[in-house]
Short mmCIF file of C-alpha atoms in Angstrom, two decimals:
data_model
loop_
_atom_site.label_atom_id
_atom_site.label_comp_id
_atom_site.label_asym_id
_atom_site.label_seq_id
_atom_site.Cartn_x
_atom_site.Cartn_y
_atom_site.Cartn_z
CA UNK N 1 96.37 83.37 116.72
CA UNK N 2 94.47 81.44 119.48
CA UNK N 3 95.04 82.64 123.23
CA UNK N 4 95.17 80.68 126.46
CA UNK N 5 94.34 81.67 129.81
CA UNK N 6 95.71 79.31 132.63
CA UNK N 7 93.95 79.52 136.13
CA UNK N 8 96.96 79.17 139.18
CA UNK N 9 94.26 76.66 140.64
CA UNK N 10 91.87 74.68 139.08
CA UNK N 11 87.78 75.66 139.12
CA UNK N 12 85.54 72.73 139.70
CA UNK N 13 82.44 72.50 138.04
CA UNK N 14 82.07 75.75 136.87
CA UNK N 15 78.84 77.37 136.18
CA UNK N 16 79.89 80.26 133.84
CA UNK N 17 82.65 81.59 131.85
CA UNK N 18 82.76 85.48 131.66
CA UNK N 19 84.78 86.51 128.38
CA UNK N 20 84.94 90.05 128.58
CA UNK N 21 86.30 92.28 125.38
CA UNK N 22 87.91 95.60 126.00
CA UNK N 23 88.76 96.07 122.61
CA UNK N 24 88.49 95.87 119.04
CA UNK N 25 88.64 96.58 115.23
CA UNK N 26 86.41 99.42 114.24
CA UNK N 27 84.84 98.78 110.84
CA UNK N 28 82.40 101.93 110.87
CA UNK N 29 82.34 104.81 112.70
CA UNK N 30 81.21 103.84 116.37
CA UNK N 31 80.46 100.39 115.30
CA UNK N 32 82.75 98.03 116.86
CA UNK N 33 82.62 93.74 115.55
CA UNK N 34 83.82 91.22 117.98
CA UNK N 35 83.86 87.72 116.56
CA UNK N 36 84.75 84.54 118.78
CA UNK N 37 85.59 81.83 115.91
CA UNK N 38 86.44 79.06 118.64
CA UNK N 39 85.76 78.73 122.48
CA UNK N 40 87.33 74.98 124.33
CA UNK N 41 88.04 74.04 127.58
CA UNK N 42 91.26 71.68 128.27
CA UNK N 43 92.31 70.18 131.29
CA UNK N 44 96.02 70.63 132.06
CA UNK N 45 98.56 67.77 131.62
CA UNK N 46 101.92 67.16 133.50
CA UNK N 47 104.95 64.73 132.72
CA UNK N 48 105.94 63.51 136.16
CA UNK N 49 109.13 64.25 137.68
CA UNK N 50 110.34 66.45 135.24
CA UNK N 51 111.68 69.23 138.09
CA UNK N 52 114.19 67.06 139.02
CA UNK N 53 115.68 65.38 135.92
CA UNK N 54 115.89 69.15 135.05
CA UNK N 55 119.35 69.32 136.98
CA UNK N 56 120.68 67.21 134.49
CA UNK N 57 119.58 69.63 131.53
CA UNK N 58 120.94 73.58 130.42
CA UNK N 59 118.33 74.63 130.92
CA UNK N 60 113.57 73.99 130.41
CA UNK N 61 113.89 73.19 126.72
CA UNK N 62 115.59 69.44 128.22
CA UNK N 63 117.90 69.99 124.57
CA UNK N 64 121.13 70.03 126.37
CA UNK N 65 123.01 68.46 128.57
CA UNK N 66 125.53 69.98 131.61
CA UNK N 67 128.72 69.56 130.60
CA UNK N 68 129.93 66.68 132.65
CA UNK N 69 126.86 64.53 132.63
CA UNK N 70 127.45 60.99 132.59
CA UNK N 71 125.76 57.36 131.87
CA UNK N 72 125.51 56.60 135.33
CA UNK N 73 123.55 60.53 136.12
CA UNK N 74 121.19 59.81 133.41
CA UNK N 75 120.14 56.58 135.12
CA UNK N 76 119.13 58.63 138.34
CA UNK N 77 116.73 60.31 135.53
CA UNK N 78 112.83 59.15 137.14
CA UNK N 79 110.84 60.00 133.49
CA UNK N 80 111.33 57.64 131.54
CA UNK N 81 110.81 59.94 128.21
CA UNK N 82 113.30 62.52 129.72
CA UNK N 83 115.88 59.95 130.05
CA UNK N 84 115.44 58.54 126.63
CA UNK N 85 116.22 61.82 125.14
CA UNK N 86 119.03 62.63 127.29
CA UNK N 87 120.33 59.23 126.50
CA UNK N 88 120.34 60.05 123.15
CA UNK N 89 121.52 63.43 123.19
CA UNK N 90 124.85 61.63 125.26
CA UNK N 91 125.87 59.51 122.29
CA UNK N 92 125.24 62.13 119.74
CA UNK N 93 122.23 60.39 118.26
CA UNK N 94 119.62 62.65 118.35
CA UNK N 95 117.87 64.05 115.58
CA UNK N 96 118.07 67.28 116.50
CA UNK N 97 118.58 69.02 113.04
CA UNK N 98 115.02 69.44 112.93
CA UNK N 99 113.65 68.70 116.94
CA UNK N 100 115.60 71.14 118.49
CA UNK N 101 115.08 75.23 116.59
CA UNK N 102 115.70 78.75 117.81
CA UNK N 103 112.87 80.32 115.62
CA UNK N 104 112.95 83.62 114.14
CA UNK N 105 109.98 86.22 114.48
CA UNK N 106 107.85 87.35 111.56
CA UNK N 107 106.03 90.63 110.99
CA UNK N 108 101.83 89.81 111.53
CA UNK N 109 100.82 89.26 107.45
CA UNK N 110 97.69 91.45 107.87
CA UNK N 111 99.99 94.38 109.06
CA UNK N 112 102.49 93.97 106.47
CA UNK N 113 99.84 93.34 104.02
CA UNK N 114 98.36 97.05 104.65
CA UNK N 115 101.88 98.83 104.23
CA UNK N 116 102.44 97.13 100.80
CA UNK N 117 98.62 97.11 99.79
CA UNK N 118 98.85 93.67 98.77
CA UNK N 119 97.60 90.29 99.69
CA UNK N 120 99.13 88.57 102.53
CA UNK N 121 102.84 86.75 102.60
CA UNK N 122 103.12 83.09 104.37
CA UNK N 123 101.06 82.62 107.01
CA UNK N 124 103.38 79.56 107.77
CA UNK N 125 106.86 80.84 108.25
CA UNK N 126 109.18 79.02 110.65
CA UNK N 127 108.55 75.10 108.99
CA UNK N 128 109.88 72.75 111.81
CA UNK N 129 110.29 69.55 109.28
CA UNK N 130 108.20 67.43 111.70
CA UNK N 131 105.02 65.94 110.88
CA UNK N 132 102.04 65.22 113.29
CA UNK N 133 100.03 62.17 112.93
CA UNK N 134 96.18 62.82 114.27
CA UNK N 135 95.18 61.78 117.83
CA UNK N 136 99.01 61.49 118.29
CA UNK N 137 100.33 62.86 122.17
CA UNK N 138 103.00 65.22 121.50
CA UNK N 139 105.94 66.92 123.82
CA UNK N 140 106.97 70.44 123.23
CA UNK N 141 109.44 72.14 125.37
CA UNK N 142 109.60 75.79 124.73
CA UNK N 143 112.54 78.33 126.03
CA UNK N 144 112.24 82.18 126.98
CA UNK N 145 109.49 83.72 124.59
CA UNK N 146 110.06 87.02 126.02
CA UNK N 147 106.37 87.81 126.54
CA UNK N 148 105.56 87.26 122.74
CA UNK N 149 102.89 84.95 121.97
CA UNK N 150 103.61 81.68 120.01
CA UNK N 151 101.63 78.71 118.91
CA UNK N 152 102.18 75.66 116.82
CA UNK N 153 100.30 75.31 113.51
CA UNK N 154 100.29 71.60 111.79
CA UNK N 155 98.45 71.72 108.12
CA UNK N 156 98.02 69.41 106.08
CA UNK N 157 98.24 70.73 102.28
CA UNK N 158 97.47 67.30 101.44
CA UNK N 159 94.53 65.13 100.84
CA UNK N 160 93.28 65.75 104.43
CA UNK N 161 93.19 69.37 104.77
CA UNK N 162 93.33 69.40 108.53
CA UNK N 163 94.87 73.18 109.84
CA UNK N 164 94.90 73.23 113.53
CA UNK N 165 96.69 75.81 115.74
CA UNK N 166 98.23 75.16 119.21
CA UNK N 167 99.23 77.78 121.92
CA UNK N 168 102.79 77.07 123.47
CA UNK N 169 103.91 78.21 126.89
CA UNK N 170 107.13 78.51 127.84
CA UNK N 171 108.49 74.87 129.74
CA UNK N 172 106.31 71.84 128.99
CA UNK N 173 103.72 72.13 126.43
CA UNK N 174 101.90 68.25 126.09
CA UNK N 175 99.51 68.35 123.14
CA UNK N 176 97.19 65.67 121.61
CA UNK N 177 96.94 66.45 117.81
CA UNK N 178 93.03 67.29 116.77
CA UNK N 179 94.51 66.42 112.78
CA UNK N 180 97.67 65.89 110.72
CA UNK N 181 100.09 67.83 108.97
CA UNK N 182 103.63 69.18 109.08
CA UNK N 183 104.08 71.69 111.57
CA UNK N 184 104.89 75.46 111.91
CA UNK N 185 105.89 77.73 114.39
CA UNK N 186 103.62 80.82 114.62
CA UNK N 187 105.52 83.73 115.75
CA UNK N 188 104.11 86.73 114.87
CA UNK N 189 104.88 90.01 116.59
CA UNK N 190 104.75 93.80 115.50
CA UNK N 191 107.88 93.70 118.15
CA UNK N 192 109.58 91.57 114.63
CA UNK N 193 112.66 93.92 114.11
CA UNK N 194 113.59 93.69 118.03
CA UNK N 195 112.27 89.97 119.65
CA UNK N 196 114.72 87.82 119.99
CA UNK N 197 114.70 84.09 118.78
CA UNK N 198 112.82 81.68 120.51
CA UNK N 199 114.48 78.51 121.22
CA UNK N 200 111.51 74.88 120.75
CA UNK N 201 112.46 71.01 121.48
CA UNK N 202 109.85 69.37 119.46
CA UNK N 203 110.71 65.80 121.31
CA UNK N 204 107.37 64.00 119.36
CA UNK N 205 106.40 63.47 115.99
CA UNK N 206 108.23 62.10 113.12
CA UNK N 207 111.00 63.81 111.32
CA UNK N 208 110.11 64.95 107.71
CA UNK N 209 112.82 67.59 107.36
CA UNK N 210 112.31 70.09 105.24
CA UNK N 211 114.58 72.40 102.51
CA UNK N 212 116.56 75.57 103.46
CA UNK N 213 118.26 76.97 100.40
CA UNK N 214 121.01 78.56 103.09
CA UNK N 215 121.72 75.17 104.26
CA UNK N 216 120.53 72.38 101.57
CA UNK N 217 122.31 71.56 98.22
CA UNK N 218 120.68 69.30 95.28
CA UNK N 219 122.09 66.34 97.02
CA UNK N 220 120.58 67.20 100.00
CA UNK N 221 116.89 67.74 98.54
CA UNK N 222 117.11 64.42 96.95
CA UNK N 223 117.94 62.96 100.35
CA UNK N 224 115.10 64.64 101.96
CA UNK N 225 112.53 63.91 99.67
CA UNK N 226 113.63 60.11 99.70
CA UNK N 227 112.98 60.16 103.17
CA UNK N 228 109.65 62.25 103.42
CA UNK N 229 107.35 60.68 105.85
CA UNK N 230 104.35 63.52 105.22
CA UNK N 231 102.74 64.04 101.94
CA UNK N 232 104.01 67.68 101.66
CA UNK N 233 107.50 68.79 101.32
CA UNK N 234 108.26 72.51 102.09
CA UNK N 235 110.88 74.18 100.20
CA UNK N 236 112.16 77.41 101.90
CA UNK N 237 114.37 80.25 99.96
CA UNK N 238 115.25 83.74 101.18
CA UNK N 239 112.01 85.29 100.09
CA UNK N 240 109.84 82.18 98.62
CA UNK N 241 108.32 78.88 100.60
CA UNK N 242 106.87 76.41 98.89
CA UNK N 243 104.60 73.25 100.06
CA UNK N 244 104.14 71.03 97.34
CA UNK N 245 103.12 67.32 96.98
CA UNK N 246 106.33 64.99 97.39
CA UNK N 247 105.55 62.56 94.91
CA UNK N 248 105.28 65.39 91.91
CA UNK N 249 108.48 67.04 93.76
CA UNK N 250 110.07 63.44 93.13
CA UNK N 251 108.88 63.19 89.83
CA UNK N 252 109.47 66.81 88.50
CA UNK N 253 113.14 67.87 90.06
CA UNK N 254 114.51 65.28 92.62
CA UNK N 255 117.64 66.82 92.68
CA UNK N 256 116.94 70.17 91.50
CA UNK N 257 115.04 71.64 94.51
CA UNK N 258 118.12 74.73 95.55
CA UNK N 259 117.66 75.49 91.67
CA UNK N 260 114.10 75.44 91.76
CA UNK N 261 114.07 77.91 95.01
CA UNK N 262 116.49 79.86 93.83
CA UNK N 263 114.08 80.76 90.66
CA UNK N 264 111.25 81.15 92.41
CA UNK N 265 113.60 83.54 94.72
CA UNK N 266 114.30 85.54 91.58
CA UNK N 267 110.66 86.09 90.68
CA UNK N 268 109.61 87.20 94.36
CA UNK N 269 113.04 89.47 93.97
CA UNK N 270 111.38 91.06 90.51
CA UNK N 271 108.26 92.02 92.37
CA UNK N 272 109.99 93.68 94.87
CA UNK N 273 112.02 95.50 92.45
CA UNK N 274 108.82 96.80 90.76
CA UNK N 275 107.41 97.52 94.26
CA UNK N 276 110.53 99.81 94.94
CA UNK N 277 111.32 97.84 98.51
CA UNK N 278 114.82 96.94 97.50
CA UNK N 279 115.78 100.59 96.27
CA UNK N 280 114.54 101.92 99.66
CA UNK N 281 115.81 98.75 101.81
CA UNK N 282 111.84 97.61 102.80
CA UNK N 283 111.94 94.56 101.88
CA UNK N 284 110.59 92.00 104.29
CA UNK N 285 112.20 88.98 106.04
CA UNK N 286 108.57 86.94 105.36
CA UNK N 287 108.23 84.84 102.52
CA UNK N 288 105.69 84.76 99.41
CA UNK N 289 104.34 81.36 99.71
CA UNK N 290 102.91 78.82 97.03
CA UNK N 291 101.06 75.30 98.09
CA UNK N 292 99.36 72.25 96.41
CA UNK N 293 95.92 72.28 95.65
CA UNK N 294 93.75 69.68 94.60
CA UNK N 295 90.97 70.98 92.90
CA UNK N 296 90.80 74.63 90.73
CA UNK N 297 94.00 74.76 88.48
CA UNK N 298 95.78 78.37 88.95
CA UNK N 299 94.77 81.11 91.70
CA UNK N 300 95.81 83.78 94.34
CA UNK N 301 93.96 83.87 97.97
CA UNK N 302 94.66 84.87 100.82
CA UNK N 303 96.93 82.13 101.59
CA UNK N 304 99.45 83.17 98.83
CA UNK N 305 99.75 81.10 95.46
CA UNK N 306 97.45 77.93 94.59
CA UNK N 307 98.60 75.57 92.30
CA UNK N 308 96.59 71.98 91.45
CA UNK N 309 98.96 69.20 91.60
CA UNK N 310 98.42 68.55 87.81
CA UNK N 311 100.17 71.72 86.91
CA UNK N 312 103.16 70.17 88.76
CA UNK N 313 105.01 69.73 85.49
CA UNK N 314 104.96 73.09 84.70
CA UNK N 315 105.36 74.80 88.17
CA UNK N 316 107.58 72.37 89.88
CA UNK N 317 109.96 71.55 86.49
CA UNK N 318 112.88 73.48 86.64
#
């Protein structure tokens, strides 16, 4: 869960940067462990002209145009990139199925994770469907987050392995990818049964799409895995994700992915049965979640389920 600080005014050559901790997790009794995993320094970026071609839009996420807008206002749009989109978005061809997301909060997995005594659920809930090439320049515009902290996480459960995490701000977020991967949006809050949906226009990347079992049939999956642009392929149920290699996907149930979701559904459901969580009503929005390995065959971690791409005829075949 990486944090930014922004400075109203920028610091030339600085000498020293004071990070000062005022709290943390207590391990023994008066003991206190602070670990900083990561530490950069980023110089801020700015798409010019954007405040004005704004006027045109509903409102920061640019998704949207006023009611009313015409050809001849979008050619008084100055950024170029702004006015491609809201060209687009006039004649109805933007791919927005997947760009343009109000996403849902999550409960934090560690916190969860204590209540049930169990491992942790799905560290990457909220699957946007786009995929991030490396080095690549990308254009987020994020809506209201309400004071709740979200980021964008692109992993790559493929042959790569890059995981890289992103802070987003509300407005313009411009990014240049550190690796590749499909990306997710991190929102985590113990605020989860009250925060509101945040609304993201991911206007880069290329669209991989990705299955929802509340809004994909058979037919559907089979179209979305023909037209997978990333390695991976996530899979999303009401209580299961899955992230597994498109080719063994293609080659295992094509057209079978809402059946194959719906049974790994019914074995998440079983667990929580034994666990007691549906008799009492506890059961959580976030998902179990399995991925593709490629080495080890079968294992748990703290990721959720492992599972080597040559056991893709047993765990991916309906």
């Amino acid at each position: 869960s990486p944090v930014v600080a922004r400075f109203a005014t920028p610091y030339i050559n600085p000498l020293k940067i004071k990070v000062e901790v005022t709290d943390a997790y207590t391990h023994d009794e008066g003991k206190y462990y602070v670990s900083l995993a990561e530490f950069e320094c980023y110089e801020s970026k700015s798409l010019n002209g954007i405040a004005n071609d704004a006027a045109y839009f509903t409102d920061g996420t640019f998704s949207e145009l006023k009611p009313g807008v015409t050809i001849d206002d979008i050619a008084k749009i100055q950024n170029a990139f702004i006015q491609n989109i809201a060209a687009y978005l006039l004649s109805n061809k933007y791919s927005s199925e997947y760009r343009i997301h109000d996403y849902m909060p999550y409960r934090p997995v560690d916190d969860l994770a204590a209540e049930l005594k169990t491992s942790q659920y799905s560290q990457f809930e909220n699957p946007t469907g786009i995929y991030f090439k490396a080095n690549e320049d990308v254009v987020i515009f994020v809506g209201e987050t309400y004071n709740e902290a979200l980021s964008l996480r692109v992993r790559d459960f493929g042959s790569s392995g890059n995981d890289y995490s992103y802070a987003l701000s509300p407005g313009l977020n411009l990014i240049t990818m550190k690796g590749k991967g499909n990306g997710y949006i991190s929102y985590f809050t113990l605020n989860y049964q009250s925060a509101q949906t945040v609304k993201v226009h991911i206007a880069s990347g290329a669209v991989n799409g990705y299955f929802d079992i509340n809004r994909h049939s058979n037919q559907d999956g089979k179209k979305l895995l023909e037209g997978a642009v990333s390695e991976i392929m996530d899979v999303v149920g009401n209580k299961t994700h899955l992230a597994y290699a498109v080719a063994s996907l293609r080659s295992q149930c094509s057209d079978q992915l809402h059946d194959l979701i719906t049974l790994y559904d019914s074995i998440t459901s079983s667990q929580h049965t034994m666990m007691g969580l549906e008799k009492y009503g506890r059961t959580p929005r976030n998902h179990m979640f399995g991925r593709v390995v490629w080495s080890s065959f079968m294992f748990a971690d703290g990721y959720g389920a492992g599972f080597n791409d040559n056991t893709m005829g047993t765990v991916a075949n309906l």
